[in-house]
Amino acid sequence: MESKRLQRVPSYLFSDLDRKQEALQAQGIDVINLGVGDPDLPPPPHVVEALQEALKDPANHRYPPYAGTREFREAAAQWFHRRFGVHLDPDREVLVLIGSKEGLAHLPWALIDPGDIVLVPDPGYPVYKTAVLLADGEPYPVPLDPQRGFLPDLESIPPGVARRAKLFFLNYPNNPTAGTASREFYADLVKYAQDYGIILVQDNSYSEIAYDGYRPPSLLEIDGAKEVGVEFHSLSKTYCITGWRIGFVVGNAEVVAALGKLKTNLDSGVFRAIQQAGTVALTGPQDGVLERVEVFRRRRDMVVQRLRELGWEVPLPKATFYIWLPTPDGSSSKEFTETVLERTGVVVTPGSGYGERGEGYVRLSITVPDARLEEAVNRITEAFGKGT
Ligand SMILES: *Cc1c(COP(=O)(O)O)cnc(C)c1O
């Protein structure tokens, strides 16, 4: 039934996890899902009110412009300049997306030919690899090295592979490892892309979810980056509006144009009302974002401290709402995920779902209400604490 192309990709990691959770709930088990990274917190109220207002305008219910409304693209460019000090041309260097996942998944289709190599991070957000497979490309996994803070060692990529590679997907702050990238790393990367003629595709979906004063940089802050790269941004995690489906890509005008051309043939853009409310989100007060990040910081501190009390080696993430935990008993990702589920009813994500180099880790997401998160940690402490 499935095409050969579709047969090359597995079903999506989280749709499998959803099924497992439903099966347990059907047995009457009170499952706590720390698997999916989907904020439980409500969006800032003024953003929701802006959407309510936008719904009242009949013009907003018609087809939107393909590249996004001029107003939203300008708002994105202004936000980008305020945040990273980089100027963007809203007409040529900004394209609105139906969430960043949509754009990331379609990009290989716009840029690669069958058999082209694409460098993808391992472990990594699964969409990069599957998008390459769906475009008949060849994903080449680039290990993220825990010793280097989950940055890749560019010199370890065989030059023959790099010469044939067309795209290089990167994602900092990183899902699932919570690794972060410095401007120095981005500068090396831009040089690398220039040397080998590779287009950099940096996914900055977590740029605003960072702690203790850390402000993640943009790839485009580097001189020359716009010649070789694009960066994907999302309003999903920043404003807790994952269900709205709005994001944008910025940077190299030719790449932006190619993706735009593909999209005019596939979809009809983002609901205008959502773009209008998204404009309000980007241009209005940002204290709602800081308040939400503060909630995640408190949860992060609580979980890290409680799990460390078990004698586990738990890294403290500087950004994202994920804890990337080496399995404390040395078991495999899948084994540990199943042990935790059976003994506690808590769902975590097996690291192996993000690539071979994710083996030996699980990912915990802190996007459930405080009380549920504490309950999850209590159950884990009871099940794995000393004397049990
Ligand atoms: C959540 C996530 C996305 C998808 O964001 P949307 O804008 O909601 O599509 C993209 N990349 C990474 C790494 C993510 O974790």
XYZ file of C-alpha atoms and ligand atoms in Angstrom:
403
model
C 0.000 0.000 0.000
C 2.597 2.563 1.078
C 4.910 4.048 -1.545
C 8.568 3.013 -1.426
C 9.304 6.561 -0.367
C 6.967 6.390 2.610
C 8.245 2.939 3.514
C 11.654 4.516 4.098
C 10.353 6.465 7.091
C 9.095 5.155 10.439
C 5.820 6.330 11.960
C 6.383 9.506 13.964
C 7.993 8.877 17.355
C 5.276 10.669 19.300
C 2.367 9.039 17.537
C 3.765 5.700 18.819
C 4.083 7.103 22.341
C 0.515 8.422 22.198
C -0.747 4.930 21.400
C 1.169 3.410 24.311
C -0.233 5.995 26.703
C -3.799 5.374 25.508
C -3.407 1.620 26.020
C -2.282 2.163 29.634
C -5.039 4.660 30.346
C -7.567 2.145 29.036
C -6.300 -0.172 31.817
C -7.136 2.535 34.357
C -3.540 3.623 34.997
C -3.010 7.314 35.846
C -0.348 8.116 33.271
C 1.843 11.232 33.551
C 3.285 12.154 30.168
C 6.750 13.709 30.281
C 7.248 12.574 26.703
C 6.041 15.336 24.440
C 7.452 18.880 24.607
C 4.197 20.798 24.526
C 3.801 23.611 27.090
C 0.895 23.208 29.514
C 0.887 26.942 30.320
C -1.703 29.217 28.706
C -0.583 31.810 26.138
C -0.198 35.422 27.366
C -3.799 36.761 27.659
C -3.227 39.780 25.401
C -2.224 37.396 22.588
C -5.427 35.369 22.967
C -7.462 38.600 23.047
C -5.759 39.720 19.836
C -6.902 36.481 18.188
C -10.466 36.963 19.453
C -10.468 40.482 18.007
C -8.988 39.309 14.704
C -11.749 36.718 14.320
C -14.348 39.487 14.129
C -12.946 40.909 10.885
C -14.527 39.149 7.879
C -11.470 39.944 5.714
C -9.372 37.725 7.979
C -11.412 34.668 7.021
C -10.335 34.774 3.383
C -7.197 33.222 1.866
C -4.050 34.813 3.260
C -1.102 35.968 1.101
C 1.276 33.061 0.361
C 4.409 34.518 1.945
C 2.460 35.730 4.961
C 0.969 39.141 5.582
C 3.330 42.074 5.092
C 2.440 43.118 8.658
C 3.563 39.816 10.173
C 6.767 39.674 8.094
C 7.618 43.199 9.236
C 6.887 42.256 12.837
C 9.156 39.217 12.513
C 11.937 41.342 10.999
C 11.591 43.945 13.763
C 11.576 41.296 16.476
C 14.667 39.739 14.922
C 16.470 43.074 14.864
C 15.563 43.867 18.470
C 16.556 40.401 19.634
C 19.707 39.665 17.580
C 20.723 43.035 16.071
C 20.380 41.666 12.533
C 18.467 43.513 9.774
C 16.188 41.477 7.511
C 14.323 42.473 4.376
C 10.728 41.485 5.181
C 9.985 40.937 1.485
C 12.932 38.746 0.523
C 14.369 37.343 3.732
C 11.283 36.373 5.754
C 8.686 33.695 4.958
C 5.763 32.737 7.198
C 5.331 29.017 7.936
C 2.513 26.824 9.234
C 4.749 26.144 12.237
C 8.491 25.645 11.823
C 8.016 21.865 11.438
C 6.136 22.474 8.203
C 8.954 24.555 6.746
C 11.719 22.242 7.957
C 9.921 19.229 6.496
C 9.367 20.863 3.105
C 12.787 22.469 2.720
C 14.645 19.393 1.367
C 11.935 18.989 -1.246
C 12.682 22.518 -2.474
C 16.471 22.170 -2.511
C 17.722 18.631 -3.020
C 17.734 16.102 -5.820
C 17.514 12.315 -5.442
C 20.701 10.958 -3.891
C 21.931 14.298 -2.506
C 23.554 14.064 0.906
C 22.140 16.058 3.811
C 23.963 16.293 7.137
C 21.608 15.747 10.070
C 22.395 15.878 13.787
C 22.424 12.583 15.711
C 20.642 12.670 18.092
C 18.224 15.104 16.505
C 14.645 16.223 16.042
C 13.326 13.359 13.843
C 11.829 15.629 11.172
C 15.207 16.524 9.602
C 16.049 12.961 8.685
C 12.594 11.877 7.587
C 12.162 15.020 5.481
C 15.362 14.123 3.632
C 14.165 10.547 3.101
C 10.825 11.781 1.760
C 12.711 13.931 -0.753
C 14.734 10.866 -1.870
C 17.900 12.294 -0.333
C 20.541 10.545 1.752
C 20.684 11.688 5.388
C 24.195 11.491 6.837
C 24.166 11.438 10.654
C 26.614 13.837 12.293
C 27.286 12.786 15.906
C 26.640 15.378 18.596
C 29.440 14.874 21.065
C 28.533 15.007 24.781
C 32.170 15.940 25.520
C 31.719 19.045 23.372
C 28.412 20.080 24.902
C 26.564 18.276 22.098
C 28.201 20.291 19.324
C 29.398 18.318 16.294
C 33.093 17.915 15.528
C 33.176 19.371 12.014
C 36.593 17.866 11.327
C 35.262 14.368 11.919
C 32.906 14.654 8.925
C 34.718 12.985 6.005
C 35.638 15.715 3.434
C 34.268 13.520 0.628
C 30.876 13.508 2.360
C 31.014 17.253 3.071
C 31.777 18.003 -0.588
C 28.688 16.082 -1.667
C 26.438 17.488 1.056
C 23.890 20.068 0.033
C 22.322 20.959 3.393
C 23.346 20.798 7.043
C 20.574 20.774 9.649
C 21.466 22.167 13.069
C 19.355 22.920 16.111
C 20.530 25.076 19.015
C 19.360 25.304 21.717
C 19.058 21.602 21.016
C 16.178 19.208 21.244
C 16.663 16.605 22.717
C 20.064 17.211 24.388
C 19.552 20.831 25.579
C 23.025 21.591 24.144
C 23.698 25.215 23.205
C 25.881 26.839 20.534
C 28.206 29.818 20.949
C 28.898 32.537 18.379
C 32.378 31.021 18.003
C 30.861 27.715 16.954
C 28.545 29.481 14.494
C 31.539 31.343 13.038
C 33.367 28.024 12.463
C 30.231 26.629 10.909
C 29.823 29.533 8.469
C 33.438 29.083 7.372
C 32.840 25.343 6.971
C 29.722 25.983 4.853
C 31.636 28.456 2.671
C 34.504 25.983 2.181
C 32.252 23.106 1.165
C 29.354 24.954 -0.482
C 26.786 23.723 2.024
C 23.548 25.495 2.976
C 23.145 25.760 6.764
C 19.669 25.208 8.170
C 19.613 26.231 11.822
C 16.465 25.519 13.855
C 16.203 28.140 16.600
C 12.763 27.124 17.902
C 14.007 27.411 21.511
C 15.757 30.782 21.248
C 13.597 32.284 24.024
C 13.472 29.277 26.364
C 16.742 29.825 28.239
C 17.708 30.253 31.879
C 19.923 32.115 34.327
C 20.472 35.088 32.023
C 21.629 33.006 29.042
C 20.460 34.472 25.710
C 20.896 32.039 22.780
C 22.458 33.734 19.736
C 21.306 33.515 16.112
C 23.386 31.958 13.348
C 22.639 35.084 11.304
C 24.645 37.239 13.733
C 27.771 35.886 12.026
C 29.184 37.885 9.093
C 28.501 36.003 5.884
C 25.850 33.723 7.428
C 23.084 35.083 5.206
C 25.065 33.994 2.148
C 25.103 30.373 3.312
C 22.216 29.861 5.680
C 18.694 30.202 6.934
C 17.262 30.034 10.426
C 13.883 28.688 11.476
C 11.862 30.313 14.245
C 8.645 29.305 15.909
C 6.074 31.106 18.025
C 4.931 27.730 19.409
C 7.222 27.335 22.393
C 7.873 31.046 23.032
C 4.217 32.013 23.475
C 2.799 28.584 24.406
C 0.718 28.406 21.198
C 1.805 25.075 19.720
C -1.719 24.425 18.420
C -1.894 27.668 16.424
C 0.709 26.646 13.838
C 2.813 29.702 13.118
C 6.527 30.120 12.606
C 8.875 31.731 10.091
C 12.153 31.232 8.283
C 14.705 34.014 7.797
C 17.996 34.444 5.983
C 19.282 33.598 2.520
C 16.876 35.126 -0.007
C 17.317 32.359 -2.596
C 16.551 29.622 -0.091
C 13.565 31.586 1.202
C 12.325 32.061 -2.383
C 12.721 28.363 -3.225
C 10.749 27.276 -0.167
C 8.167 29.964 -0.932
C 7.782 28.692 -4.491
C 7.251 25.131 -3.285
C 4.736 26.237 -0.674
C 2.594 28.224 -3.145
C 2.052 24.879 -4.857
C 1.256 22.993 -1.664
C -0.572 25.089 0.887
C -2.426 28.356 1.132
C -0.672 29.958 4.056
C -1.424 30.700 7.693
C -4.880 31.882 8.826
C -4.755 35.696 8.782
C -6.238 35.984 12.276
C -3.347 33.928 13.614
C -0.838 36.119 11.775
C -2.501 39.206 13.252
C -2.324 37.808 16.779
C 1.214 36.577 16.078
C 2.131 40.147 15.141
C 0.800 41.305 18.513
C 2.827 38.568 20.234
C 6.089 39.608 18.544
C 5.661 43.369 18.842
C 3.946 43.614 22.251
C 5.297 43.265 25.784
C 7.488 40.197 26.333
C 7.108 39.898 30.115
C 4.623 37.039 29.592
C 7.440 35.067 27.966
C 9.791 35.732 30.872
C 7.134 34.669 33.394
C 6.636 31.377 31.574
C 10.355 30.733 31.305
C 10.572 31.370 35.055
C 7.997 28.610 35.629
C 10.098 26.221 33.531
C 13.227 27.254 35.457
C 11.609 26.414 38.803
C 10.459 23.056 37.466
C 13.899 22.353 35.984
C 15.577 23.058 39.317
C 13.109 20.866 41.194
C 13.417 17.879 38.856
C 17.208 18.079 38.557
C 17.638 18.333 42.333
C 15.229 15.492 43.136
C 16.709 13.137 40.531
C 20.244 13.966 41.664
C 19.186 12.919 45.169
C 18.740 9.427 43.712
C 22.429 9.459 42.854
C 21.665 9.923 39.171
C 23.883 11.970 36.898
C 21.479 14.707 35.795
C 22.757 17.619 33.713
C 21.289 21.080 34.371
C 19.938 22.405 31.042
C 20.793 26.031 30.159
C 17.936 26.166 27.666
C 14.880 24.244 26.346
C 12.398 22.446 28.572
C 14.117 19.069 28.283
C 16.290 17.044 30.600
C 18.551 14.663 28.685
C 19.216 11.929 31.161
C 21.781 9.148 30.750
C 19.969 5.966 31.834
C 21.106 5.657 35.455
C 21.433 1.867 35.452
C 23.234 1.664 32.111
C 20.238 0.003 30.464
C 19.139 0.826 26.923
C 16.846 3.763 26.211
C 13.904 1.492 25.419
C 14.457 -0.741 28.472
C 14.659 2.207 30.834
C 11.612 3.893 29.257
C 9.631 0.693 29.765
C 10.894 0.173 33.336
C 9.878 3.734 34.259
C 6.475 3.324 32.632
C 5.752 -0.012 34.307
C 6.951 1.012 37.768
C 5.616 4.583 37.845
C 3.131 5.220 35.024
C 5.397 8.058 33.853
C 6.059 8.375 30.118
C 9.539 9.517 29.093
C 10.952 9.477 25.567
C 13.626 6.916 24.643
C 16.730 8.722 23.381
C 17.191 6.114 20.669
C 14.116 7.594 18.962
C 16.299 10.594 18.067
C 19.049 8.591 16.390
C 21.722 6.009 17.199
C 23.686 8.449 19.349
C 20.624 8.942 21.522
C 20.980 5.356 22.742
C 21.611 5.250 26.482
C 19.566 8.383 27.184
C 15.959 9.295 27.856
C 14.364 12.715 27.482
C 12.102 14.212 30.138
C 9.943 17.194 29.277
C 8.899 19.568 32.063
C 5.777 20.773 30.257
C 3.152 19.422 32.672
C 1.563 21.312 35.600
C 3.731 21.646 38.745
C 1.629 19.231 40.794
C 1.782 16.527 38.132
C 5.505 17.003 37.702
C 6.019 16.655 41.461
C 3.813 13.571 41.467
C 5.926 12.101 38.652
C 9.156 12.796 40.540
C 7.661 11.378 43.770
C 6.734 8.161 41.976
C 10.205 7.900 40.442
C 11.822 8.502 43.842
C 9.647 5.823 45.404
C 10.354 3.311 42.647
C 14.088 3.940 42.261
C 15.113 5.260 45.687
C 17.425 3.410 48.056
C 15.990 0.325 49.709
C 13.585 -0.445 46.891
C 8.798 21.863 18.666
C 9.895 21.878 17.653
C 9.682 22.341 16.355
C 8.296 22.560 15.802
O 7.743 23.728 16.130
P 6.425 24.206 15.411
O 6.730 25.643 15.080
O 5.334 24.045 16.388
O 6.210 23.407 14.167
C 10.749 22.474 15.505
N 11.987 22.113 15.885
C 12.229 21.623 17.109
C 13.595 21.232 17.457
C 11.185 21.473 18.019
O 11.425 20.927 19.208
